[in-house]
Coordinates of C-alpha atoms in Angstrom, one line a residue:
Chain A
M8 CA -11.1 -40.8 28.3
S9 CA -10.9 -37.1 29.2
E10 CA -8.6 -36.6 26.2
E11 CA -11.1 -38.2 23.9
L12 CA -13.9 -36.0 25.3
L13 CA -11.8 -32.9 24.7
N14 CA -11.2 -34.0 21.1
T15 CA -14.8 -34.4 20.3
E16 CA -15.6 -31.1 22.0
E17 CA -12.9 -29.5 19.9
L18 CA -14.3 -31.1 16.8
N19 CA -17.8 -29.9 17.6
N20 CA -16.5 -26.4 18.0
V21 CA -14.7 -26.6 14.6
T22 CA -17.9 -27.7 12.8
E23 CA -19.9 -25.0 14.5
T24 CA -17.5 -22.3 13.5
N25 CA -17.3 -23.7 10.0
D26 CA -21.1 -23.5 9.7
A27 CA -21.0 -19.9 11.0
V28 CA -18.4 -19.0 8.4
E29 CA -20.5 -20.6 5.6
I30 CA -23.6 -18.7 6.7
N31 CA -21.5 -15.5 6.9
N32 CA -20.2 -16.2 3.4
A33 CA -23.7 -16.7 2.0
V34 CA -24.8 -13.4 3.5
E35 CA -21.8 -11.7 2.1
L36 CA -22.3 -13.2 -1.3
N37 CA -25.9 -12.1 -1.3
K38 CA -24.8 -8.6 -0.4
T39 CA -22.2 -8.4 -3.2
E40 CA -24.7 -9.9 -5.7
Q41 CA -27.2 -7.2 -4.9
L42 CA -24.5 -4.6 -5.2
L43 CA -23.5 -5.9 -8.6
N44 CA -27.1 -5.8 -9.8
K45 CA -27.5 -2.3 -8.4
L46 CA -24.3 -1.2 -10.2
V47 CA -25.4 -2.7 -13.6
E48 CA -28.8 -1.1 -13.3
T49 CA -27.5 2.4 -12.5
I50 CA -24.7 2.3 -15.1
Q51 CA -27.3 1.2 -17.7
S52 CA -29.7 3.9 -16.7
K53 CA -26.9 6.5 -17.2
A54 CA -25.0 5.2 -20.1
G55 CA -27.5 3.1 -22.1
E56 CA -28.7 -0.5 -22.1
D57 CA -25.7 -1.9 -24.1
A58 CA -23.0 0.1 -22.2
I59 CA -21.9 -2.9 -20.2
E60 CA -19.9 -5.6 -22.0
D61 CA -19.5 -7.9 -19.1
S62 CA -20.4 -8.0 -15.4
K63 CA -19.7 -10.7 -12.8
L64 CA -18.4 -11.4 -9.4
N65 CA -14.7 -11.8 -9.5
F66 CA -13.3 -13.3 -6.2
N67 CA -16.6 -12.3 -4.6
R68 CA -16.2 -8.7 -5.7
P69 CA -18.1 -6.9 -8.5
M70 CA -16.2 -6.5 -11.8
I71 CA -17.7 -4.6 -14.6
V72 CA -16.3 -4.1 -18.1
I73 CA -17.4 -1.1 -20.2
D74 CA -16.2 0.5 -23.4
A75 CA -14.3 3.8 -23.3
S76 CA -17.2 5.5 -25.2
A77 CA -19.5 4.8 -22.2
W78 CA -17.0 6.0 -19.6
Q79 CA -18.1 9.6 -19.4
H80 CA -17.9 12.3 -16.7
E81 CA -21.6 11.8 -15.7
L82 CA -20.9 8.1 -15.0
A83 CA -17.8 8.9 -12.9
A84 CA -19.6 11.5 -11.0
M85 CA -22.5 9.1 -10.3
L86 CA -20.1 6.4 -9.0
R87 CA -18.8 8.9 -6.5
D88 CA -22.0 10.7 -5.6
N89 CA -24.9 8.2 -5.9
E90 CA -26.4 7.6 -2.4
Q91 CA -26.2 3.8 -2.9
L92 CA -22.7 3.7 -4.4
Q93 CA -20.5 6.4 -2.8
F94 CA -17.2 5.2 -4.1
D95 CA -15.2 7.9 -2.4
L96 CA -11.8 6.2 -2.6
L97 CA -10.1 5.4 -5.9
S98 CA -7.4 3.0 -4.7
C99 CA -5.6 2.2 -7.9
I100 CA -5.6 2.7 -11.7
S101 CA -3.7 0.3 -13.8
G102 CA -3.3 0.1 -17.6
V103 CA -3.1 -3.3 -19.2
D104 CA -2.0 -4.0 -22.8
Y105 CA -3.8 -6.9 -24.5
D106 CA -3.1 -8.0 -28.0
D107 CA -6.2 -6.4 -29.5
H108 CA -7.1 -3.7 -27.1
M109 CA -6.0 -1.9 -24.0
E110 CA -7.7 -1.7 -20.6
V111 CA -7.7 0.9 -17.8
V112 CA -8.7 -0.8 -14.6
Y113 CA -10.0 1.2 -11.7
Q114 CA -10.2 -0.2 -8.1
F115 CA -12.9 1.6 -6.2
Y116 CA -13.8 1.4 -2.5
S117 CA -16.5 3.1 -0.5
Y118 CA -15.5 4.0 3.0
T119 CA -19.1 4.7 4.0
L120 CA -20.7 1.5 2.6
D121 CA -17.7 -0.8 2.6
N122 CA -18.2 -1.8 -1.1
Y123 CA -15.7 -2.6 -3.8
L124 CA -15.8 -2.3 -7.5
M125 CA -13.3 -3.3 -10.2
L126 CA -14.2 -1.2 -13.2
K127 CA -12.5 -2.2 -16.5
V128 CA -12.6 0.4 -19.3
K129 CA -11.7 -0.9 -22.8
T130 CA -10.1 1.2 -25.4
N131 CA -8.4 0.5 -28.7
R132 CA -4.7 -0.2 -29.1
Q133 CA -3.8 2.3 -31.9
S134 CA -4.6 5.4 -30.0
P135 CA -5.8 4.4 -26.5
S136 CA -7.7 7.1 -24.8
V137 CA -10.1 7.4 -21.9
I138 CA -11.3 10.4 -19.9
S139 CA -9.3 11.7 -17.0
V140 CA -11.1 11.4 -13.6
K141 CA -8.8 13.8 -11.7
Q142 CA -11.6 16.2 -11.2
F143 CA -13.6 13.6 -9.3
W144 CA -10.7 11.9 -7.4
N145 CA -7.5 14.0 -7.2
T146 CA -5.6 10.8 -6.5
A147 CA -6.1 9.8 -10.2
D148 CA -3.5 12.5 -11.2
W149 CA -0.3 10.5 -10.7
H150 CA -1.9 7.1 -11.5
E151 CA -3.0 8.5 -14.9
R152 CA 0.4 10.0 -15.5
E153 CA 2.0 6.7 -14.7
A154 CA -0.3 4.8 -17.1
Y155 CA 0.5 7.4 -19.8
D156 CA 4.3 7.2 -19.1
L157 CA 4.5 3.4 -19.2
L158 CA 1.7 2.4 -21.6
G159 CA 1.0 5.5 -23.7
I160 CA -2.6 5.8 -22.7
N161 CA -4.1 9.2 -23.2
F162 CA -6.2 10.6 -20.4
E163 CA -8.5 13.3 -22.0
G164 CA -8.7 16.4 -19.9
H165 CA -5.7 15.7 -17.6
P166 CA -4.2 19.1 -16.7
N167 CA -0.6 17.9 -16.9
L168 CA -0.2 14.6 -18.7
T169 CA 3.6 14.3 -18.8
R170 CA 6.0 11.4 -18.0
I171 CA 6.4 10.8 -14.3
L172 CA 8.8 7.9 -13.8
L173 CA 10.9 7.9 -16.9
Q174 CA 12.9 10.9 -18.1
D175 CA 11.1 13.3 -20.5
E176 CA 13.3 12.3 -23.5
W177 CA 12.4 8.6 -23.2
V178 CA 11.1 7.1 -26.5
G179 CA 8.3 4.6 -26.3
H180 CA 6.2 3.1 -23.5
P181 CA 7.9 0.1 -21.8
L182 CA 4.9 -1.8 -20.6
R183 CA 3.4 -2.2 -24.0
K184 CA 3.8 -5.8 -25.1
D185 CA 5.5 -4.8 -28.4
Y186 CA 8.1 -2.6 -26.8
V187 CA 11.6 -3.5 -27.8
V188 CA 14.3 -2.8 -25.2
D189 CA 17.1 -0.7 -26.7
K190 CA 19.9 -2.7 -25.2
E191 CA 22.6 -0.9 -27.0
G192 CA 21.3 2.5 -26.1
L193 CA 21.1 1.5 -22.4
G194 CA 24.6 0.0 -22.5
L195 CA 23.3 -3.5 -21.8
D196 CA 24.8 -5.2 -24.8
Chain B
M7 CA 8.9 53.1 0.5
S8 CA 8.0 49.5 -0.4
I9 CA 10.5 46.7 -0.4
R10 CA 11.0 45.0 -3.7
T11 CA 10.6 41.3 -3.4
E12 CA 10.8 38.6 -6.1
E13 CA 10.0 35.0 -6.3
M14 CA 12.8 32.5 -5.9
I15 CA 13.2 29.0 -7.0
L16 CA 14.6 26.7 -4.4
N17 CA 15.7 23.2 -5.4
V18 CA 15.4 20.6 -2.6
G19 CA 17.2 17.4 -3.4
P20 CA 17.5 15.1 -5.3
Q21 CA 20.5 14.3 -3.1
H22 CA 19.6 15.6 0.4
P23 CA 19.4 13.7 3.7
S24 CA 15.9 14.8 4.5
T25 CA 14.5 13.5 1.3
H26 CA 15.2 10.0 2.5
G27 CA 16.4 8.8 -0.8
V28 CA 16.6 10.5 -4.2
F29 CA 13.7 12.9 -4.4
R30 CA 13.5 16.3 -5.8
L31 CA 11.2 19.1 -4.9
V32 CA 11.2 22.3 -6.9
V33 CA 9.9 25.0 -4.6
K34 CA 8.9 28.5 -5.6
I35 CA 9.1 30.9 -2.6
D36 CA 8.1 34.4 -2.0
G37 CA 10.0 35.5 1.0
E38 CA 9.5 32.6 3.3
I39 CA 6.2 31.5 2.0
I40 CA 5.9 28.6 -0.5
Q41 CA 4.0 29.6 -3.6
D42 CA 4.3 26.4 -5.5
A43 CA 5.9 23.0 -5.0
N44 CA 6.6 20.6 -7.8
P45 CA 7.8 17.0 -6.9
V46 CA 10.0 15.3 -9.3
I47 CA 10.4 11.6 -9.0
G48 CA 11.7 8.6 -10.9
Y49 CA 15.4 8.8 -9.9
L50 CA 15.1 5.2 -8.5
H51 CA 12.9 3.8 -11.2
R52 CA 14.0 0.3 -12.0
G53 CA 10.9 -0.8 -14.0
T54 CA 9.9 -3.4 -11.4
E55 CA 6.5 -4.0 -13.2
K56 CA 8.3 -4.5 -16.5
L57 CA 10.8 -6.9 -14.9
A58 CA 8.0 -8.9 -13.4
E59 CA 6.7 -9.9 -16.8
D60 CA 9.9 -11.7 -17.5
L61 CA 10.1 -13.6 -14.2
T62 CA 8.3 -16.6 -12.8
Y63 CA 6.0 -16.0 -9.9
T64 CA 8.6 -17.2 -7.3
Q65 CA 11.4 -15.3 -8.9
F66 CA 9.6 -12.0 -8.4
I67 CA 9.6 -12.3 -4.6
P68 CA 13.1 -10.7 -4.1
Y69 CA 12.0 -7.8 -6.3
T70 CA 9.2 -7.0 -3.8
D71 CA 11.8 -6.6 -1.1
R72 CA 13.2 -3.7 -2.9
L73 CA 10.0 -1.6 -3.1
D74 CA 9.6 -0.4 0.5
Y75 CA 12.8 -1.8 1.8
L76 CA 12.0 -0.8 5.3
N77 CA 8.9 -3.0 5.3
A78 CA 9.9 -5.9 3.1
M79 CA 7.9 -8.5 4.9
T80 CA 4.6 -7.0 4.0
N81 CA 5.7 -6.6 0.4
N82 CA 6.6 -10.3 0.4
Y83 CA 3.3 -11.1 1.9
V84 CA 1.1 -9.1 -0.5
W85 CA 2.8 -10.7 -3.5
C86 CA 2.5 -14.3 -2.2
N87 CA -1.0 -13.7 -1.0
T88 CA -2.1 -12.3 -4.4
V89 CA -0.8 -15.4 -6.2
E90 CA -2.3 -17.7 -3.5
Q91 CA -5.7 -16.2 -3.8
L92 CA -5.6 -16.5 -7.6
M93 CA -4.6 -20.2 -7.3
G94 CA -6.8 -20.9 -4.3
I95 CA -4.0 -22.1 -2.1
Q96 CA -4.7 -22.6 1.6
V97 CA -1.7 -21.5 3.7
P98 CA -0.9 -23.8 6.7
E99 CA -1.7 -22.4 10.2
R100 CA 1.9 -22.2 11.4
A101 CA 3.0 -20.3 8.4
E102 CA 0.2 -17.8 8.9
Y103 CA 1.5 -17.2 12.5
L104 CA 5.1 -16.8 11.4
R105 CA 3.9 -14.4 8.7
I106 CA 2.0 -12.3 11.2
I107 CA 4.9 -12.2 13.7
S108 CA 7.4 -11.2 11.1
M109 CA 5.1 -8.6 9.5
E110 CA 4.3 -6.9 12.7
L111 CA 8.0 -6.9 13.8
N112 CA 8.8 -5.3 10.5
R113 CA 6.1 -2.7 11.0
I114 CA 7.6 -1.8 14.3
A115 CA 11.1 -1.6 12.7
S116 CA 9.8 0.6 10.0
H117 CA 8.1 3.0 12.4
F118 CA 11.4 3.1 14.4
V119 CA 13.2 4.2 11.4
W120 CA 10.6 6.9 10.8
W121 CA 10.7 8.1 14.4
G122 CA 14.5 8.3 14.4
T123 CA 15.0 10.0 11.0
F124 CA 12.0 12.3 11.4
L125 CA 13.5 13.7 14.6
L126 CA 16.8 13.9 12.9
D127 CA 15.2 16.0 10.2
L128 CA 13.9 18.3 12.9
G129 CA 17.5 18.6 14.3
A130 CA 17.4 16.2 17.2
L131 CA 20.2 13.7 16.9
S132 CA 19.9 11.5 19.9
P133 CA 16.4 10.0 19.3
F134 CA 17.9 8.5 16.1
L135 CA 20.4 6.5 18.3
Y136 CA 17.6 5.2 20.5
A137 CA 15.4 4.2 17.5
F138 CA 18.3 2.4 15.8
R139 CA 19.3 0.6 19.0
D140 CA 15.8 -0.8 19.2
R141 CA 15.5 -1.5 15.5
E142 CA 18.7 -3.5 15.7
T143 CA 17.2 -6.0 18.1
I144 CA 14.4 -6.7 15.6
L145 CA 16.9 -7.0 12.7
D146 CA 18.9 -9.4 14.7
L147 CA 15.8 -11.6 15.0
F148 CA 15.3 -11.4 11.3
V149 CA 18.9 -12.5 10.6
K150 CA 18.3 -15.5 12.8
L151 CA 15.0 -16.3 11.0
C152 CA 16.0 -15.9 7.4
G153 CA 19.6 -14.7 7.2
A154 CA 18.8 -11.2 6.0
R155 CA 18.5 -7.8 7.7
M156 CA 16.3 -6.0 5.2
T157 CA 15.8 -7.9 1.9
F158 CA 14.2 -11.0 3.5
S159 CA 12.5 -12.9 0.7
Y160 CA 11.3 -14.9 3.6
M161 CA 7.9 -15.8 2.3
R162 CA 7.1 -18.2 -0.4
I163 CA 3.9 -18.8 -2.4
G164 CA 2.0 -21.2 0.0
G165 CA 3.8 -20.3 3.2
V166 CA 7.2 -19.3 4.5
R167 CA 10.8 -20.5 3.7
F168 CA 12.0 -21.4 7.2
D169 CA 10.4 -22.4 10.4
A170 CA 11.4 -20.5 13.5
P171 CA 14.8 -21.8 14.7
S172 CA 14.7 -23.4 18.2
G173 CA 14.5 -20.7 20.9
W174 CA 13.6 -18.0 18.4
L175 CA 10.1 -17.5 19.6
D176 CA 11.3 -17.1 23.2
E177 CA 13.7 -14.5 22.0
V178 CA 10.9 -12.6 20.3
R179 CA 9.0 -12.7 23.5
K180 CA 12.0 -11.2 25.3
V181 CA 12.4 -8.5 22.7
V182 CA 8.7 -7.6 22.9
K183 CA 9.0 -7.1 26.6
E184 CA 12.1 -5.1 26.2
L185 CA 10.6 -2.8 23.5
T186 CA 7.4 -2.3 25.5
E187 CA 9.7 -0.8 28.2
N188 CA 11.9 1.1 25.8
I189 CA 9.0 2.8 24.1
K190 CA 8.3 4.7 27.4
E191 CA 11.7 6.4 26.9
Y192 CA 10.5 7.7 23.5
D193 CA 7.7 9.6 25.2
L194 CA 10.0 10.9 28.0
L195 CA 12.6 11.9 25.5
V196 CA 10.6 13.6 22.8
T197 CA 6.8 13.7 23.0
G198 CA 6.5 16.3 25.7
N199 CA 9.4 18.4 24.4
E200 CA 8.3 22.0 23.8
I201 CA 10.4 22.6 20.8
F202 CA 9.2 19.4 19.2
Q203 CA 5.6 20.3 19.9
H204 CA 6.0 23.8 18.4
R205 CA 7.4 22.3 15.2
T206 CA 4.7 19.7 14.8
R207 CA 1.4 20.8 16.4
G208 CA -0.8 22.5 13.9
V209 CA 1.8 22.0 11.1
G210 CA 0.9 20.5 7.8
V211 CA -2.8 19.9 8.6
I212 CA -4.5 17.5 6.2
T213 CA -8.3 17.4 6.4
K214 CA -10.3 14.2 6.2
E215 CA -11.8 15.3 2.9
Q216 CA -8.4 15.8 1.4
V217 CA -7.2 12.4 2.7
I218 CA -10.1 10.6 0.9
D219 CA -9.9 12.8 -2.2
W220 CA -6.1 12.2 -2.7
G221 CA -6.3 8.6 -1.8
L222 CA -4.0 8.8 1.2
T223 CA -3.9 5.7 3.4
G224 CA -2.1 4.4 6.4
P225 CA -1.1 6.4 9.5
V226 CA -1.4 9.6 7.4
A227 CA -5.1 8.9 6.9
R228 CA -5.7 7.8 10.4
A229 CA -4.2 10.9 11.8
S230 CA -6.8 12.9 9.9
G231 CA -9.8 11.0 11.3
V232 CA -10.2 8.2 8.8
D233 CA -11.0 5.2 11.0
F234 CA -9.8 2.6 8.6
D235 CA -7.2 -0.1 8.8
I236 CA -7.2 -3.0 6.3
R237 CA -6.1 -5.4 9.1
R238 CA -9.4 -4.8 10.8
N239 CA -11.8 -3.6 8.0
D240 CA -10.8 -6.2 5.4
P241 CA -8.9 -8.8 7.4
Y242 CA -6.3 -10.9 5.6
S243 CA -4.2 -13.7 6.9
I244 CA -5.4 -14.4 10.4
Y245 CA -5.7 -10.8 11.7
D246 CA -9.3 -11.5 12.8
R247 CA -7.9 -13.7 15.7
F248 CA -6.2 -10.9 17.5
D249 CA -7.4 -8.2 19.8
F250 CA -5.9 -4.8 18.9
D251 CA -6.9 -1.2 18.6
I252 CA -6.6 1.1 15.6
P253 CA -5.3 4.5 16.8
V254 CA -7.1 7.4 15.2
R255 CA -6.6 11.1 15.7
T256 CA -8.6 13.9 14.2
K257 CA -6.2 16.9 14.1
G258 CA -4.5 15.9 10.9
D259 CA -1.2 17.7 11.7
V260 CA 2.3 16.2 11.9
Y261 CA 1.9 15.7 15.7
A262 CA -1.2 13.6 15.1
K263 CA 0.8 11.4 12.7
Y264 CA 3.5 11.1 15.3
E265 CA 1.0 9.9 17.9
V266 CA -0.6 7.4 15.6
R267 CA 2.7 5.8 14.7
L268 CA 3.9 5.5 18.3
E269 CA 0.6 4.0 19.3
E270 CA 0.7 1.6 16.3
I271 CA 4.0 0.3 17.6
R272 CA 2.4 -0.5 20.9
Q273 CA -0.5 -2.2 19.2
S274 CA 1.8 -4.3 17.0
L275 CA 3.6 -5.5 20.1
R276 CA 0.2 -6.6 21.5
I277 CA -0.5 -8.5 18.3
I278 CA 2.9 -10.2 18.5
E279 CA 2.3 -11.2 22.1
Q280 CA -1.0 -12.8 21.2
A281 CA 0.5 -14.5 18.2
L282 CA 3.3 -16.0 20.3
D283 CA 0.8 -17.4 22.8
Q284 CA -1.2 -19.0 20.0
I285 CA 1.6 -20.3 17.9
D286 CA 2.8 -22.5 20.7
K287 CA -0.3 -24.7 20.2
V288 CA 0.1 -24.8 16.4
D289 CA 2.4 -27.4 14.9
G290 CA 2.7 -28.7 11.4
P291 CA 4.0 -27.7 8.0
I292 CA 5.1 -24.2 7.2
I293 CA 4.4 -24.3 3.5
A294 CA 1.4 -25.7 1.6
K295 CA 1.8 -28.5 -1.0
V296 CA 2.5 -26.3 -4.1
S297 CA 3.8 -27.7 -7.3
K298 CA 7.4 -26.6 -8.2
I299 CA 6.1 -24.9 -11.3
I300 CA 3.6 -22.2 -10.3
K301 CA 0.9 -21.7 -13.0
P302 CA -2.1 -19.8 -11.8
P303 CA -5.3 -20.0 -13.9
A304 CA -6.0 -17.2 -16.3
G305 CA -7.8 -14.3 -14.5
E306 CA -7.1 -11.2 -12.5
I307 CA -7.3 -10.0 -8.9
Y308 CA -6.6 -7.0 -6.8
T309 CA -5.5 -7.7 -3.2
R310 CA -4.3 -5.3 -0.6
A311 CA -2.6 -5.3 2.8
E312 CA -1.8 -2.7 5.5
G313 CA 1.8 -1.7 5.0
S314 CA 3.6 0.6 7.4
K315 CA 3.0 3.4 4.9
G316 CA -0.5 2.6 3.9
E317 CA -2.5 0.5 1.5
L318 CA -0.2 -1.8 -0.4
G319 CA -2.1 -3.3 -3.3
I320 CA -1.3 -5.6 -6.2
H321 CA -3.4 -5.9 -9.4
L322 CA -2.3 -9.1 -11.0
V323 CA -3.3 -10.3 -14.4
S324 CA -2.5 -13.9 -15.3
D325 CA -2.8 -15.5 -18.7
G326 CA -2.3 -19.0 -17.4
T327 CA 1.4 -19.3 -18.1
T328 CA 4.3 -19.5 -15.7
K329 CA 4.9 -15.7 -15.8
P330 CA 2.6 -12.9 -14.8
Y331 CA 1.0 -11.1 -17.7
R332 CA 0.8 -7.8 -15.9
V333 CA 1.6 -6.7 -12.4
K334 CA 0.5 -3.3 -11.2
L335 CA 1.9 -2.3 -7.8
R336 CA -0.1 0.2 -5.8
R337 CA 2.7 1.7 -3.7
P338 CA 1.4 3.7 -0.7
S339 CA 4.3 6.2 -0.7
F340 CA 3.7 7.0 -4.3
V341 CA 0.1 7.9 -3.7
N342 CA 0.8 9.6 -0.4
I343 CA 3.1 12.3 -1.8
E344 CA 0.8 13.3 -4.6
I345 CA -0.8 15.8 -2.3
L346 CA 2.4 17.7 -1.7
P347 CA 1.8 20.6 -4.1
E348 CA -1.6 21.3 -2.5
L349 CA -0.3 20.7 1.0
L350 CA 2.7 22.9 0.8
K351 CA 1.2 25.9 -0.9
G352 CA 1.1 28.9 1.4
K353 CA 3.2 27.2 4.1
N354 CA 6.4 28.5 5.6
I355 CA 9.5 27.2 4.1
A356 CA 10.8 26.3 7.6
D357 CA 7.9 23.8 7.9
L358 CA 8.7 22.0 4.7
I359 CA 10.9 19.4 6.1
A360 CA 8.6 18.6 9.0
I361 CA 5.6 18.3 6.6
F362 CA 7.4 16.1 4.2
G363 CA 9.0 14.0 6.9
G364 CA 5.6 13.5 8.6
I365 CA 4.3 11.7 5.6
D366 CA 6.9 8.9 5.8
V367 CA 8.0 7.9 2.3
V368 CA 10.4 5.4 1.0
L369 CA 11.7 6.3 -2.4
G370 CA 12.3 2.7 -3.5
E371 CA 8.6 2.4 -3.4
V372 CA 7.7 5.8 -4.9
D373 CA 9.7 5.1 -8.0
A374 CA 9.4 1.3 -8.1

């Protein structure tokens, strides 16, 4: 009898916490949705109505896709300095090679406002190039050099865009999808 | 009469014990003052991100062991967690507890290595022996859990590979008690030592603004007053169930980093103690029902966890096949040493080793 009682009590507790979690999630979702709207609004006001190619919540975090032509210094400065955005930490920059274009993906975080942003900047495959954001976040320095080294993406305005992981004489950019491994040259064959 | 001086280039590394791996620092000095420092990395580059594109999701797990090889459990975890999030897999309770216990044990082991080798860098030999004595007890636990001392590959997508063998959890409890006692020796042996204090206090100060600007994370950031720990601020796994403090210091010097790491060891022990109490009541599977062929839906995600060196993040792009389309590893050590040129400029050459050692890097992770 007492065991049964305990079980039902436990069950009640579980449902209660589940409800709490759901409510929390709803509040959280609302907050990120508002942030996404805010972001879209401010980016459009800075870079033009059609600057944003896509915007959505990706795993409950804002994700925005823009073209390299819209990714300008003023926009980067705004992401960092705008009162309501304050993205002071640039966690990560990654280059991704798709068949028809390349992307530079920025992971932003705001220590003060606890907000996230995944910003994807599209550029062409023939001569991929985006602006360097080292002047706004010094941490971009090596991330950009790495993306240049492994994917051949040019970061306009970077003070020292040289290879960082591979040796200086290396030919090609290994993370490009059409890169052919020189097995003979590497002594693998 | 003025004395003629000229600048000199000093090449530190790549093969040098205090670089903790293969790392080269080209230092330009005028007298004893560093004018310019230029880090050269890539000696250990294995192309992990490139290799990942040719492996299945499960096959990539052993490669993560070899990034920060002193903290392989967290590396395992971040990779598995990234794939799980993308696929929406719910990890069983017991597996979560085993993950927490092994990750926190690993954090302690990693900080022990730092403590020992950092003091070795400063010229104190015996602390190294104490640190490795204690680290060994943790590695013994890992051997019993998964058969490996450093490259564990213990976690799987959906859970962990092995349940704790019988009696293992009691052994962990014993080790936690033992270590809690042993840590006191660390303070008695080193913390109050005057030579040690002279070489670390006020040395290599990093301001809070610099930390944020250069993207530094982990103990290095917390020593400069950034009150942020992913385990608390963006909880993953089941960290929200434990009561622990995040040590923060504001001075930003090497001594502050030392204090933060020592305190983190104590807090990790606290987490393990609580996890041990809770896991007793949790039974059940240690891995979720995941199909043999892992095929996440097309999409992308960025996840992160608090490694012993800082924010360990993975940006994963999936095209819906059995192999990842693109994996970008955000290695904390790589980001943390970016600041070196700015940090070393104008410092005395005698402080170089202490400043570099204070950051705590693992070159396997820097070069990936």
